[in-house]
Every structure is written in structure tokens, then in C-alpha cells.
Short mmCIF file of C-alpha atoms in Angstrom, two decimals:
data_model
loop_
_atom_site.label_atom_id
_atom_site.label_comp_id
_atom_site.label_asym_id
_atom_site.label_seq_id
_atom_site.Cartn_x
_atom_site.Cartn_y
_atom_site.Cartn_z
CA MET A 1 135.99 120.76 51.08
CA LEU A 2 132.84 119.38 49.51
CA ARG A 3 130.10 118.53 52.02
CA ARG A 4 126.90 116.70 51.19
CA PRO A 5 123.96 116.66 53.63
CA ALA A 6 122.98 113.19 54.82
CA ALA A 7 119.57 112.10 53.54
CA LEU A 8 116.94 111.86 56.28
CA LEU A 9 119.53 112.45 58.99
CA SER A 10 120.06 115.98 57.60
CA PHE A 11 123.51 116.67 58.95
CA SER A 12 126.82 116.93 57.10
CA ILE A 13 129.09 113.91 57.12
CA THR A 14 132.63 113.92 55.84
CA ALA A 15 134.85 110.97 55.10
CA ARG A 16 136.91 111.69 58.16
CA ASN A 17 134.17 112.12 60.75
CA LEU A 18 131.90 109.35 59.44
CA TRP A 19 134.34 106.55 60.05
CA SER A 20 135.04 107.97 63.49
CA LEU A 21 131.30 108.10 64.16
CA LEU A 22 130.96 104.44 63.30
CA GLY A 23 133.79 103.48 65.60
CA PHE A 24 136.51 102.69 63.07
CA ARG A 25 139.93 103.75 64.23
CA PHE A 26 141.21 104.28 60.69
CA ALA A 27 139.31 105.43 57.61
CA PRO A 28 139.51 103.28 54.46
CA LYS A 29 142.35 104.12 52.09
CA LEU A 30 140.62 106.18 49.43
CA ALA A 31 143.05 108.08 47.23
CA SER A 32 140.85 111.04 46.34
CA CYS A 33 137.87 110.57 48.59
CA THR A 34 137.06 113.61 50.73
CA ALA A 35 133.35 113.12 51.30
CA LEU A 36 130.76 110.37 51.47
CA GLN A 37 127.30 110.46 50.00
CA LEU A 38 124.70 108.91 52.25
CA SER A 39 121.35 107.63 51.14
CA SER A 40 118.90 105.82 53.35
CA SER A 41 115.45 104.34 53.42
CA SER A 42 113.42 104.25 56.60
CA THR A 43 111.67 101.11 57.78
CA ALA A 44 109.84 100.28 61.00
CA GLY A 45 110.74 102.45 63.99
CA TYR A 46 114.26 103.81 63.62
CA ARG A 47 115.62 100.79 61.79
CA THR A 48 117.45 102.45 58.90
CA ARG A 49 119.37 100.79 56.11
CA THR A 50 122.17 103.08 55.06
CA ARG A 51 124.48 102.92 52.03
CA PHE A 52 127.70 104.88 51.97
CA ARG A 53 129.51 105.57 48.70
CA ALA A 54 132.91 107.19 48.36
CA MET A 55 132.81 110.26 46.08
CA SER A 56 135.72 111.74 44.15
CA THR A 57 136.17 115.49 44.44
CA SER A 58 139.14 116.13 42.17
CA VAL A 59 139.11 119.24 40.02
CA ASN A 60 138.82 117.21 36.83
CA SER A 61 136.08 115.04 38.33
CA THR A 62 138.07 111.91 37.67
CA PRO A 63 135.83 108.85 38.02
CA VAL A 64 136.28 106.92 41.22
CA ASN A 65 138.21 103.68 40.86
CA GLU A 66 135.67 100.94 41.44
CA LYS A 67 138.17 98.69 43.13
CA ASP A 68 140.15 101.01 45.36
CA GLU A 69 138.04 104.12 45.91
CA GLN A 70 134.43 102.98 46.14
CA VAL A 71 132.99 101.55 49.35
CA PHE A 72 129.49 100.22 49.85
CA GLN A 73 128.35 99.30 53.28
CA ASP A 74 124.94 98.40 54.61
CA PHE A 75 124.42 99.70 58.14
CA LYS A 76 121.39 99.31 60.42
CA LEU A 77 120.59 101.75 63.20
CA LEU A 78 119.00 100.46 66.38
CA ASN A 79 115.29 99.80 66.28
CA ALA A 80 113.56 102.13 68.75
CA VAL A 81 110.14 103.43 69.73
CA ASN A 82 109.29 106.87 71.04
CA ASP A 83 108.40 107.29 74.69
CA ARG A 84 106.00 109.95 76.00
CA TYR A 85 108.72 112.30 77.19
CA GLY A 86 110.72 113.03 74.07
CA GLY A 87 113.00 110.04 74.32
CA VAL A 88 113.35 106.61 72.76
CA ILE A 89 113.26 103.04 74.05
CA VAL A 90 115.42 100.29 72.56
CA GLU A 91 114.98 96.60 73.28
CA VAL A 92 117.84 94.45 72.05
CA ARG A 93 116.40 91.23 70.60
CA GLU A 94 119.22 89.86 68.47
CA ALA A 95 122.71 88.68 69.33
CA MET A 96 125.41 91.10 68.21
CA ASP A 97 129.16 91.51 68.41
CA SER A 98 129.97 94.05 71.12
CA ALA A 99 132.25 96.14 68.87
CA LEU A 100 129.59 96.30 66.15
CA PHE A 101 126.97 97.17 68.74
CA GLY A 102 129.09 100.07 69.95
CA SER A 103 129.36 101.43 66.41
CA VAL A 104 125.65 101.03 65.72
CA LEU A 105 124.79 102.64 69.06
CA ARG A 106 127.06 105.59 68.35
CA ALA A 107 125.45 106.18 64.96
CA SER A 108 121.97 105.82 66.44
CA ILE A 109 122.71 108.41 69.12
CA ALA A 110 123.84 110.81 66.39
CA GLN A 111 120.49 110.40 64.66
CA TRP A 112 118.48 110.80 67.87
CA ARG A 113 120.48 113.89 68.79
CA HIS A 114 119.65 115.49 65.46
CA GLN A 115 115.99 114.61 65.92
CA GLY A 116 115.98 116.40 69.28
CA LYS A 117 115.49 113.29 71.38
CA LYS A 118 116.32 113.45 75.07
CA GLY A 119 116.49 110.24 77.07
CA VAL A 120 117.56 106.90 75.62
CA TRP A 121 116.56 103.67 77.34
CA ILE A 122 118.09 100.32 76.43
CA ARG A 123 116.43 97.18 77.74
CA LEU A 124 119.16 94.55 77.57
CA PRO A 125 118.04 90.92 78.10
CA ILE A 126 120.38 88.81 80.21
CA GLN A 127 121.43 86.70 77.20
CA HIS A 128 122.96 89.83 75.63
CA VAL A 129 125.07 90.78 78.65
CA ASN A 130 128.13 90.96 76.36
CA LEU A 131 126.85 94.35 75.14
CA VAL A 132 126.90 96.06 78.54
CA GLU A 133 130.49 97.29 78.34
CA ALA A 134 129.96 98.75 74.87
CA ALA A 135 126.94 100.72 76.09
CA VAL A 136 128.77 101.97 79.19
CA ASN A 137 131.68 103.09 77.02
CA GLU A 138 129.22 105.28 75.08
CA GLY A 139 128.09 106.99 78.29
CA PHE A 140 125.15 104.83 79.37
CA TRP A 141 124.61 104.07 83.04
CA PHE A 142 122.65 101.41 84.92
CA HIS A 143 119.10 102.38 85.84
CA HIS A 144 117.72 99.13 87.28
CA ALA A 145 117.92 95.39 86.91
CA GLU A 146 115.38 92.60 87.01
CA PRO A 147 116.00 88.83 86.97
CA ASN A 148 115.96 88.66 83.17
CA TYR A 149 117.11 92.08 81.95
CA LEU A 150 119.18 95.18 82.66
CA MET A 151 117.91 98.68 81.90
CA LEU A 152 120.49 101.27 80.86
CA CYS A 153 119.89 104.93 80.13
CA TYR A 154 121.56 107.90 78.47
CA TRP A 155 120.85 111.64 78.30
CA ILE A 156 121.49 113.38 74.99
CA PRO A 157 121.02 117.12 75.76
CA GLU A 158 123.71 119.04 77.60
CA GLY A 159 123.16 119.70 81.28
CA THR A 160 121.63 117.71 84.12
CA HIS A 161 119.33 114.90 83.06
CA THR A 162 115.67 114.72 84.11
CA LEU A 163 115.21 110.96 83.78
CA PRO A 164 113.20 109.41 86.63
CA ALA A 165 115.21 107.54 89.22
CA ASN A 166 114.90 103.85 89.92
CA ALA A 167 112.20 102.72 92.36
CA SER A 168 113.13 104.26 95.71
CA HIS A 169 110.94 102.36 98.18
CA ARG A 170 110.17 98.84 99.30
CA ILE A 171 106.65 98.19 100.62
CA GLY A 172 106.07 96.01 103.67
CA ILE A 173 103.07 95.04 105.80
CA GLY A 174 102.44 94.06 109.39
CA ALA A 175 99.22 92.15 110.16
CA PHE A 176 97.20 92.82 113.32
CA VAL A 177 94.81 89.87 113.73
CA MET A 178 92.72 89.63 116.92
CA ASN A 179 90.08 87.05 117.74
CA GLU A 180 86.95 87.36 119.91
CA LYS A 181 88.97 86.42 123.01
CA ARG A 182 91.16 89.52 122.48
CA GLU A 183 94.04 87.28 121.56
CA VAL A 184 96.44 88.49 118.90
CA LEU A 185 98.12 86.28 116.30
CA VAL A 186 101.90 86.38 116.79
CA VAL A 187 105.02 84.61 115.52
CA GLN A 188 108.68 84.15 116.40
CA GLU A 189 111.03 84.25 113.42
CA SER A 190 113.77 81.69 112.83
CA THR A 191 115.72 83.95 110.45
CA GLY A 192 116.56 87.62 110.20
CA ARG A 193 117.16 90.21 112.88
CA PHE A 194 114.71 88.63 115.37
CA GLN A 195 116.23 85.17 115.15
CA GLY A 196 116.86 83.70 118.62
CA MET A 197 115.58 86.78 120.48
CA GLY A 198 112.38 85.18 121.79
CA VAL A 199 110.33 88.15 120.60
CA TRP A 200 106.67 87.61 119.69
CA LYS A 201 105.66 89.87 116.81
CA PHE A 202 102.90 90.37 114.26
CA PRO A 203 103.22 88.48 110.96
CA THR A 204 105.08 90.71 108.52
CA GLY A 205 106.27 90.58 104.93
CA VAL A 206 106.98 92.38 101.68
CA VAL A 207 104.42 93.27 99.01
CA ASN A 208 105.24 91.54 95.74
CA GLU A 209 105.39 93.29 92.38
CA GLY A 210 101.87 93.80 91.05
CA GLU A 211 100.30 92.79 94.38
CA ASP A 212 97.82 94.95 96.32
CA ILE A 213 98.61 95.79 99.93
CA CYS A 214 95.40 94.16 101.11
CA ALA A 215 96.18 90.95 99.23
CA ALA A 216 99.76 90.88 100.53
CA ALA A 217 98.59 91.11 104.15
CA VAL A 218 96.21 88.17 103.73
CA ARG A 219 98.88 86.14 101.95
CA GLU A 220 101.59 86.76 104.54
CA VAL A 221 99.34 85.70 107.43
CA LYS A 222 98.37 82.54 105.58
CA GLU A 223 101.98 81.69 104.73
CA GLU A 224 103.37 82.22 108.22
CA THR A 225 100.51 80.85 110.36
CA ALA A 226 98.06 79.00 108.03
CA VAL A 227 95.26 81.21 109.40
CA ASP A 228 92.71 82.50 106.88
CA THR A 229 91.83 86.17 107.22
CA LYS A 230 89.81 89.00 105.71
CA PHE A 231 91.44 92.38 105.16
CA ILE A 232 89.64 95.22 106.96
CA GLU A 233 91.76 98.37 106.75
CA ILE A 234 95.13 100.07 107.04
CA LEU A 235 95.58 101.46 110.53
CA ALA A 236 98.80 103.42 110.02
CA PHE A 237 102.02 103.51 108.02
CA ARG A 238 105.64 104.37 108.70
CA GLN A 239 108.36 105.54 106.31
CA SER A 240 112.05 104.88 106.97
CA HIS A 241 115.24 105.29 104.94
CA LYS A 242 118.48 103.40 104.25
CA ALA A 243 116.72 100.11 104.91
CA PHE A 244 117.09 97.31 102.33
CA PHE A 245 120.14 97.90 100.08
CA ASP A 246 119.92 101.60 100.96
CA LYS A 247 116.35 101.85 99.67
CA SER A 248 113.63 103.60 101.65
CA ASP A 249 110.88 101.53 103.22
CA ILE A 250 107.15 102.06 103.78
CA PHE A 251 105.54 99.77 106.33
CA PHE A 252 101.74 99.48 106.49
CA LEU A 253 100.06 98.32 109.70
CA CYS A 254 96.98 96.38 108.60
CA LEU A 255 93.90 95.16 110.47
CA LEU A 256 92.62 91.72 109.45
CA GLU A 257 89.70 89.67 110.68
CA PRO A 258 90.38 85.96 111.37
CA LEU A 259 88.29 83.46 109.41
CA SER A 260 89.91 80.39 110.98
CA SER A 261 91.68 79.69 114.26
CA GLU A 262 94.03 76.71 113.86
CA VAL A 263 97.65 77.80 113.75
CA GLN A 264 100.37 75.96 111.86
CA LYS A 265 103.75 77.65 111.61
CA GLN A 266 105.70 78.00 108.40
CA GLU A 267 108.66 75.64 108.58
CA THR A 268 111.21 77.65 106.63
CA GLU A 269 111.02 81.05 108.35
CA ILE A 270 108.91 80.77 111.52
CA GLU A 271 110.14 79.30 114.81
CA ALA A 272 106.75 79.40 116.53
CA ALA A 273 103.24 80.83 116.04
CA LYS A 274 100.28 81.12 118.38
CA TRP A 275 97.39 83.20 119.71
CA MET A 276 98.52 85.39 122.63
CA PRO A 277 96.46 87.65 124.96
CA PHE A 278 96.92 91.18 123.71
CA GLU A 279 97.98 92.54 127.09
CA GLU A 280 100.70 89.89 127.28
CA TYR A 281 101.94 90.88 123.84
CA LYS A 282 102.00 94.56 124.79
CA ALA A 283 103.84 93.86 128.07
CA GLN A 284 106.87 92.32 126.34
CA PRO A 285 110.03 94.24 127.29
CA PHE A 286 110.97 94.53 123.61
CA VAL A 287 107.62 96.19 122.80
CA GLN A 288 107.85 98.54 125.76
CA LYS A 289 111.41 99.50 124.89
CA HIS A 290 110.73 100.73 121.35
CA GLU A 291 108.57 103.78 120.68
CA LEU A 292 107.33 102.52 117.32
CA LEU A 293 106.04 99.24 118.76
CA LYS A 294 104.35 101.05 121.64
CA TYR A 295 102.50 103.27 119.15
CA ILE A 296 101.47 100.20 117.15
CA ALA A 297 100.07 98.52 120.26
CA ASP A 298 98.19 101.66 121.28
CA ILE A 299 96.70 102.11 117.80
CA CYS A 300 95.55 98.49 117.64
CA LEU A 301 93.94 98.67 121.09
CA ALA A 302 92.21 101.97 120.26
CA LYS A 303 90.80 100.40 117.09
CA LYS A 304 89.41 97.40 118.96
CA ASP A 305 87.84 99.68 121.55
CA GLY A 306 86.10 101.69 118.82
CA ASN A 307 88.14 104.86 119.28
CA TYR A 308 90.10 104.83 116.03
CA SER A 309 89.31 104.75 112.32
CA GLY A 310 91.71 103.48 109.71
CA PHE A 311 91.74 103.46 105.91
CA SER A 312 89.61 100.96 104.03
CA PRO A 313 90.36 99.81 100.44
CA VAL A 314 87.89 101.20 97.90
CA PRO A 315 88.14 99.98 94.26
CA THR A 316 88.47 102.95 91.91
CA THR A 317 89.27 103.75 88.29
CA SER A 318 91.37 106.70 87.17
CA ALA A 319 92.20 108.85 84.16
CA PHE A 320 95.12 106.52 83.45
CA SER A 321 93.31 103.17 83.46
CA ASP A 322 89.85 101.64 83.49
CA GLU A 323 91.15 98.80 85.63
CA LYS A 324 90.19 98.89 89.29
CA ASP A 325 92.88 99.92 91.76
CA TYR A 326 92.50 100.47 95.47
CA MET A 327 92.34 103.85 97.14
CA TYR A 328 92.60 103.65 100.92
CA PHE A 329 90.76 106.23 103.00
CA ASN A 330 88.63 106.76 106.11
CA THR A 331 85.24 105.64 104.81
CA THR A 332 83.63 105.94 108.25
CA ASP A 333 84.09 109.66 108.60
CA LEU A 334 83.52 110.28 104.89
CA ASN A 335 80.11 108.62 105.04
CA GLY A 336 79.21 110.32 108.31
CA GLN A 337 78.81 107.12 110.26
#
């Protein structure tokens, strides 16, 4: 059987396996066609325009019938960019029939496999959700989802993949705010697990995407109580597992200094908010019952009595970015104060 190497892709393609590669259940009816000649021209990224022509391989080299035995087809591989780890990233930008997408994806994977690529990432905007099943049928799995897109991934080499997992943790904060009267700012929640329990607790919340821990603590206090504050330091943190949708959770206990005193509760989530003497807060049966809350109370009291040092935010740059990020550490002991 005559085999011709595919230009640029550099692997042999026969009439039989090419049509299978492109997802066609049956090859075209070509009387004497046993091989296809492939020529291609590369454009931006991996967007490749490919022309396939049926070739006759009879002993007498009979010319191919133009009508019945010659097929021209333009075919575009998926546009992709290289990532830093030997893989490629595809972002689907144009609407496409799901069956055609499956064929194009299959051919693209063949090219990436020959090029020695490893991981394949497909960022699929929500308006192209019709392509999900086609990708899954080719072996892709869900990596993560955001409000406007789904990320799917695929591993080309044999063996266990080394692609990074989806984000594993959610970050939360608890705000310890004490005034000069040794009163602590507390709230009762109208929703969630503490609803209707009569428990007074510190303002808490979740750090938003792209938000610094110190900024999140100030924001949450303002939202729940209308009190303005200044972030001082992180006093402690706790890690737990199987929390929100089976994700792990890291909770940062933060010390904030009040800049105002008038309290106004948030209507949607907070039942009540007020300043409470710290000893009264600590004496609550719910606080005394749970070891974690007892530790939190002891840490906060030790800090106010000058017997504890937490971690202050220090703006820093790194080898990865010139933008300032925060590193939290014990500046008191570091500076010898």
C-alpha cells in the first residue's frame, strides 16, 4: 500500500484512517483511491488549512476521475497557544456544529500528539455549551467552571496525568474589633447555620476573587455593621476540610481597629449587631462549649493584653510580578521591638 507522509504533521495518513480520524463513519466512495495526499499551510497559532486530494495508485497510474475519485476539502484545526508546561490552550470563540467540532478536535489532538504536547485546555464560553458533549466524547473532563465559561482538559501521553487540580480551598475571615471600652463588635446572623440560635459572633465572610485578606476583613465589617475599621494583623488561621461543596476551607482570624462606633446592621443577612463587653462574649455557653471558639477568645485577649504578636501585611514584589502583594509575618519580632 502506498503511504505518503503528511506535510507539516509528519505522520502517515491512509484513505481509511483519515476519514476515521475526522469522524466520518464511512469513507467516500473512491474506486481506486488507497491513499490521500495532504498539503497544508500554517497560519497563526495552530490554525491550519488543510487540503486533501484522493490519489490513484493503480499499476498503470490511471488518472483519477475528476468527478468520482477526487475530493478536495478545506479543514481548519483548532486555534491554540502553547502553555508553559508543554501543553496547549484553546479558547473557542466561534459558533460551531457539535459534530464538526468533534471532528476538528480529533484531528487537532492528532497533531498535538505528534508534536509531543501533553495537556490540552479548552476554555468554552457559556454561549458554546452545545460543544461540551463532543469534547467529553473525545475524552475531555471538567476542570472548573466560572459564571461565563467552562474549562475542560485532556491528557495526551499515556499514564497518569500531571495537570493541576481545580482550586481546593475557600478563604474566609473573622474580624476581631475591640474598642477602648474593651467591647467587641458582634453580630447575630439571620441566615445560615447560626440562624435563630441567639449566638453573638464576630463578623465573618468570604474573600472575593482578586481581593486581599486585609481588604476583605475591612469590607465584611463595613457590610455587616456599618463600622469603619483599619486592618492591623492576622492573629491566627485554621484549616478544615469537606466544608463548602466538599472544598477545604482556610479561616483567618483578623485584628481590626475601629475608626467609627455607630452600628447599623445589614438588613439582608444580619439579625442584630452591637458592641458587647468582651467578657460577656467569652462567657456565652456556645463559645465555652467549642474548643475552637475558646482558643479564638484566648488569642484575642492575649493580643489586647500585649502578650501575643500576630502577622502584619507587608507589601512585597516577587520574581513573578512587579505588582505589590501582601506577605503576612510577625514584624514585631523580626524588627526586634
